DNA sequence: CATTGACCTTGCCAGGGTGGCAAGGTCGAG
DNA sequence: CTCGACCTTGCCACCCTGGCAAGGTCAATG
């Protein structure tokens, strides 16, 4: 199976697969006589794993560690759990940050008439920082 | 006032200010006889505006439009409001996506013993996609 | 057999937004 | 004069993906 088929089966793109290979996330694929990369069932399985891990929001670095654990038959599930929990914490932080931003912005928007006149509390808020208090949203 | 002072006053870095100038977000600053950029009160005001808009999560492109509206005395507040509301929608989408990821992950983590044994529902979930259903979290 | 079109290969450039580092000019104080 | 702090420009890095180019390969047509 060539890279195009592997891509369609896994949901990744050929570009991503090649990239993952160059950065060492994937072991170099076997090559046919023509130089094309060849993928077998085991490879497809791994690509699908990566795709799902990416869809769950894990960074490539985290995916790399997940892959290592996945392939380690001696792994402790606690290690996987720790990785996942750390990621959940990341997500929580980001969510809290975005919610803070949204609420601040909603507050400003709620005070704005939204008509054809130039007066606008949103701009005033950005100007003076009066309404946009500290919600710790400094990335 | 040189760029360093302007940076400290606005909360931006000198690097950012120069970058904003190169991409046209800021008009080229005036220069002293030595070639150093010079910033006045009006410039500081603008830099602070940008800083706050960035802190609110607006992209540089959105900041650019906000700046234009800010400086347009004929603006309609409706335009500002529309921009802000679009940004709120963006935030809502991102929040929903992250919450979906978090919940899926929490579900998996909740089933994982987290001990020294290798058996791990998290990895099984990533392997087969059994627990990570469609929560529309495909960016 | 020749051509076509789909596929593969590698490599480079782009983005957004910031940090880092280099090599040089300039200022003010010791 | 010298030293350190500051300024200047320019390039490279990150993360991850897309796009485009120039070329090789394959299978199926005419």
Tab-separated table of C-alpha atoms (C1' of nucleotides) in Angstrom, chain A residues 25 49-50 53-54 56-70 79-80 82-91 93-94, chain B residues 105 123 126, chain D residues 15-16:
chain	number	residue	atom	x	y	z
A	25	UNK	CA	7.603	10.278	15.112
A	49	UNK	CA	-3.568	5.769	16.423
A	50	UNK	CA	-1.699	8.951	15.677
A	53	UNK	CA	-4.365	11.114	19.385
A	54	UNK	CA	-4.003	14.302	17.322
A	56	UNK	CA	-7.807	14.463	20.951
A	57	UNK	CA	-5.578	17.497	21.018
A	58	UNK	CA	-2.302	15.862	21.983
A	59	UNK	CA	0.767	17.620	20.619
A	60	UNK	CA	3.115	15.675	18.400
A	61	UNK	CA	5.467	15.435	21.322
A	62	UNK	CA	2.777	13.911	23.499
A	63	UNK	CA	1.758	11.630	20.673
A	64	UNK	CA	5.324	10.457	20.509
A	65	UNK	CA	5.258	9.531	24.168
A	66	UNK	CA	1.860	7.876	23.814
A	67	UNK	CA	3.173	5.820	20.929
A	68	UNK	CA	6.135	4.716	22.987
A	69	UNK	CA	3.854	3.635	25.809
A	70	UNK	CA	1.482	1.964	23.404
A	79	UNK	CA	2.098	6.527	33.040
A	80	UNK	CA	-0.520	6.780	30.348
A	82	UNK	CA	-0.560	10.769	33.993
A	83	UNK	CA	0.028	11.899	30.461
A	84	UNK	CA	-3.683	12.128	29.780
A	85	UNK	CA	-4.338	13.958	33.016
A	86	UNK	CA	-1.644	16.485	32.271
A	87	UNK	CA	-3.316	17.089	28.945
A	88	UNK	CA	-6.670	17.508	30.619
A	89	UNK	CA	-5.089	20.123	32.859
A	90	UNK	CA	-3.797	21.936	29.785
A	91	UNK	CA	-7.258	21.859	28.313
A	93	UNK	CA	-6.366	26.082	31.582
A	94	UNK	CA	-7.101	26.979	28.011
B	105	UNK	CA	-10.439	12.409	27.710
B	123	UNK	CA	-4.620	3.436	24.814
B	126	UNK	CA	-6.895	5.689	20.892
D	15	DC	C1'	4.682	24.149	15.506
D	16	DC	C1'	2.103	22.079	11.988
